[in-house]
């Protein structure tokens, strides 16, 4: 058993050797002796990463894969093996601190996962064993067990439905925890097992399930069940409608019985746990580049110092001075080994230019900083009670670098709330007025008697709309229908105020509700029976087959048996997916009406039907049954069968449904454009609808020259059209251009003419891609992501069809819409509305990028001496000020950033981490280091009052002050200077900034006095004893400290003033313009100075008051002392309730 497990882990013994698995219901295995049972996973869910046995080795291995940690491990080992100038503690203690902190964090997170796993695996379940219902734990379920699930319980494994408390063997479930869809879905059992509703019947059931091996696709299941009755084997197909997924919940059904097909980590939910590809920000890539450069500098310093040492020792008097006599072993050692040993010693001595604490500080900054997005009340949507989510804090600074935004249309730019507006029936246009279908041209206030009775084609159209769908019905009362008729127009003829529709598609729900208002209501769906009420008359249809919707066909169909016994097919879908298969009806008129609807921005669907003769239906049923029972290539065979059936259609009409634009979409797109961000809209709608919505939302301007790349049929035609578009763009440099391209043309353009297509797109201000498949969306994002310019891309969407582009983009944002939660679960960030994207990028992105860029460069700048000081330098003395800076720094007020989107351009293309900026910080660090050393040497070198241990004789025979005193002076100047340097970079001061800045300097002095003022018994040497006290007792030392600090920082101040006045950036101009208008108020604007007062926020307000000071209500409502450049009528969030807004504010805004 153990050997098999090891072989599986190494990949030599795959657990599934065949493409299918055979499951014996109730584990009734064949009795012949040749049968070898298949091995299946148990039902334990394991989301944890470690066990108690492998935590230490596995965690250490993962941490030392990071180059900085591995480097310091090598340095630590070198210090242990050879005689080096510094103690191994100088490398070992910081490394141990970083490794320990990271291990504790990861261990705690894994312990929480273990705890959650144990709760799930220990949940009680009921299984049928030995003729009775037995309670056990979820982890004990085996493949083949018959499991009982009651109403409102979740399914503990992937189950094939055997029976339910309903006679037809159906049940309703909701998969909200899997894909976010809250609609009820109907699942079916086969007739031979549906009758087994008792434990005794199930125990006697002889059945075998054959199905595919586990895969992660939630919407795909291919299998069949063979039931043995009276020694006769009956084979029935099993599809997705028969599989109850783990994590889904049973609804509106008392209980069901199902056989476990996939268990534990082989269930579809668990297979979707797999990690997404790791995204790395541009700042992280720059940081790694800088680290490599500093490693090169370190090696150069070590080699140069080794060479200079041997050059110095070329003279006999310095080869073996009196204070450093060689041992006999050193005199006889190999020159090569001695050179290597000296090189390693210098490598150890200089290794502190590589800041080990950089990584842990960056991780803490990103983790803590991500909470500001979640706490931002401007990103909170009150109607849906949803706040922003951060799924990946590693990309916070990437929000400030976005150059291209790729957005979905439906549900992202629009509300995804569909309202029926118009329809076309048999070539005539109609619209809904007061619950009646009114032909075009009639007045809204026409009397009831003027409304023609719907007969013939019109009635058939409404019946098709009421029957061709997958809508579910929920009733508040058991009878489902009331007796009164008050709630609806008398045209309906009935009342259904207790009935509510649930649909996976908002379009379907809108159409069924519209048909109900008009008078043809879908009232009941029970098993194979669909019931409608047509102007008070009940009609029952038998559902024979459901041809499910898929993205390739772009249509769905139902085959029904009418009350008169005839067989009819109803089909609805996109006009491009239905019209080519129609042979009768008003095709051209309907096509014209569809185009008119699309120009109004309406979503269109075409409805058609086909009547079958008895012989035709037998043939159709044969094709469908053969395709559904196939175990191999079932999807392909089903597609062939669907295409065979959905032909020779009679066109009934088309529908136009309105999808309302979200609030402030136009203002948000305009702000992104002013910020230098290009916006692409990628949608599956037809191009007329997409263009209309683009114009209404401001993506396209009315004055923009719209270029089209549509309906290209060949590579040559596509190339020629692209050349024509390129010439038009080059000939006119003034007018802005917009490009519309459809999916088919896009495929041709990317196949052979990618470069030409990209050239055209780069010269367009806005691009609209319509009729796009999900993979095409991802392909477009990948095209720009990997282009020579390497722009930072952002993808935003709300549906499952947007997941691929969200995962492909540098930054993926999910909209918490009505199409489930797949986009949110697979995104890096999630927001409730598209308008929140403006603040997320222009404010949060701006702040995060500036903070992390300064943090990284500051760490390399401030990057010897007593081992304890070297150990604590980056960990204690200088780490807190930069961490607090990186959490709270604001160059300008958030309102200014939102009202002046152009400021976003100041930080684009990773400008603050360019090589030029990096070189400036590096040279500044070297210059300051030279000033520290030689300034101290020059100013204190002749001071005889500072003699200490380590005394040496100079050439002029004068006593030089002690080495430890000299080093302490250099170190003191360094700590104060690097801290004050950060203070100069800080524009936004809170009490925390003051506390950690001046507190770090004070802590250094207190620690030095404490460390050097006591004889520590556990230290081998006490080189620092009384050194710091002796240093501070000298007036010349204090004078040197002040002069050296001023010498270091004064040129930096002059440079800032010079550049601010002669070459100011847009951000600096905004600072100077807004500074005089800002009045200092000791209050938290985000909670107590917005128009709705403090209601609902008192607890958070009290917390923030502890952080940034109490709010004085009188100040908030004081008379105006200054004027703001914005008002409450501005497009962007005049009520900034963000927790980020800790800066001073003016009274007028309160």
Short mmCIF file of C-alpha atoms in Angstrom, two decimals, residues 283 365 369 372-373 376 395-402 671-672 674-677 794 829 836-855 885-913 987-988 1065-1071 1140:
data_model
loop_
_atom_site.label_atom_id
_atom_site.label_comp_id
_atom_site.label_asym_id
_atom_site.label_seq_id
_atom_site.Cartn_x
_atom_site.Cartn_y
_atom_site.Cartn_z
CA UNK A 283 7.47 46.21 -9.03
CA UNK A 365 3.00 46.05 3.50
CA UNK A 369 -2.35 47.52 2.81
CA UNK A 372 -7.70 49.57 3.03
CA UNK A 373 -9.49 48.43 -0.13
CA UNK A 376 -13.10 51.73 1.75
CA UNK A 395 -0.82 42.98 -7.04
CA UNK A 396 -1.83 46.10 -5.10
CA UNK A 397 0.79 48.30 -6.75
CA UNK A 398 -0.11 46.92 -10.19
CA UNK A 399 -3.39 48.84 -9.92
CA UNK A 400 -1.33 51.99 -10.44
CA UNK A 401 0.29 50.77 -13.66
CA UNK A 402 -2.68 49.76 -15.83
CA UNK A 671 -11.84 59.28 -16.28
CA UNK A 672 -9.89 56.20 -17.39
CA UNK A 674 -8.02 61.00 -19.20
CA UNK A 675 -5.70 58.87 -17.08
CA UNK A 676 -4.11 57.51 -20.27
CA UNK A 677 -5.83 54.12 -20.06
CA UNK A 794 -6.60 44.69 -16.59
CA UNK A 829 -10.02 41.84 -6.82
CA UNK A 836 -15.75 51.69 -8.42
CA UNK A 837 -12.96 50.92 -10.87
CA UNK A 838 -12.11 54.64 -11.09
CA UNK A 839 -11.25 54.96 -7.42
CA UNK A 840 -9.61 51.54 -7.31
CA UNK A 841 -7.10 52.60 -9.97
CA UNK A 842 -6.81 56.37 -9.66
CA UNK A 843 -6.60 56.49 -5.85
CA UNK A 844 -5.69 53.09 -4.44
CA UNK A 845 -3.44 52.19 -7.35
CA UNK A 846 -1.70 55.57 -7.20
CA UNK A 847 -1.08 55.33 -3.45
CA UNK A 848 0.04 51.69 -3.47
CA UNK A 849 2.53 52.18 -6.30
CA UNK A 850 4.16 55.27 -4.77
CA UNK A 851 4.40 53.59 -1.38
CA UNK A 852 5.93 50.32 -2.59
CA UNK A 853 8.30 52.07 -5.02
CA UNK A 854 9.71 54.25 -2.23
CA UNK A 855 9.87 51.26 0.13
CA UNK A 885 5.15 55.14 5.41
CA UNK A 886 4.25 52.38 2.96
CA UNK A 887 0.83 51.99 4.58
CA UNK A 888 -0.30 55.62 4.95
CA UNK A 889 1.61 57.85 2.51
CA UNK A 890 -0.52 60.14 0.34
CA UNK A 891 1.14 62.55 -2.07
CA UNK A 892 -2.13 64.34 -2.75
CA UNK A 893 -5.67 64.17 -1.43
CA UNK A 894 -7.82 61.30 -2.80
CA UNK A 895 -10.36 63.82 -4.13
CA UNK A 896 -7.68 65.48 -6.21
CA UNK A 897 -6.62 62.14 -7.69
CA UNK A 898 -10.21 61.37 -8.68
CA UNK A 899 -11.02 64.80 -10.07
CA UNK A 900 -7.72 64.97 -11.97
CA UNK A 901 -7.31 61.56 -13.61
CA UNK A 902 -4.33 62.87 -15.59
CA UNK A 903 -2.19 62.53 -12.45
CA UNK A 904 -2.28 58.78 -13.06
CA UNK A 905 0.06 59.36 -16.01
CA UNK A 906 2.82 60.55 -13.65
CA UNK A 907 3.34 57.00 -12.35
CA UNK A 908 2.71 55.05 -15.57
CA UNK A 909 5.23 52.67 -17.14
CA UNK A 910 6.82 51.97 -13.74
CA UNK A 911 8.38 55.45 -13.82
CA UNK A 912 9.29 55.57 -10.13
CA UNK A 913 11.28 52.35 -10.43
CA UNK A 987 4.18 64.14 2.59
CA UNK A 988 1.39 62.86 4.79
CA UNK A 1065 5.25 66.98 -12.24
CA UNK A 1066 1.50 67.13 -12.44
CA UNK A 1067 1.28 65.62 -8.98
CA UNK A 1068 3.56 68.30 -7.52
CA UNK A 1069 1.52 71.02 -9.18
CA UNK A 1070 -1.62 69.58 -7.61
CA UNK A 1071 0.10 69.55 -4.23
CA UNK A 1140 -7.72 56.06 3.30
#
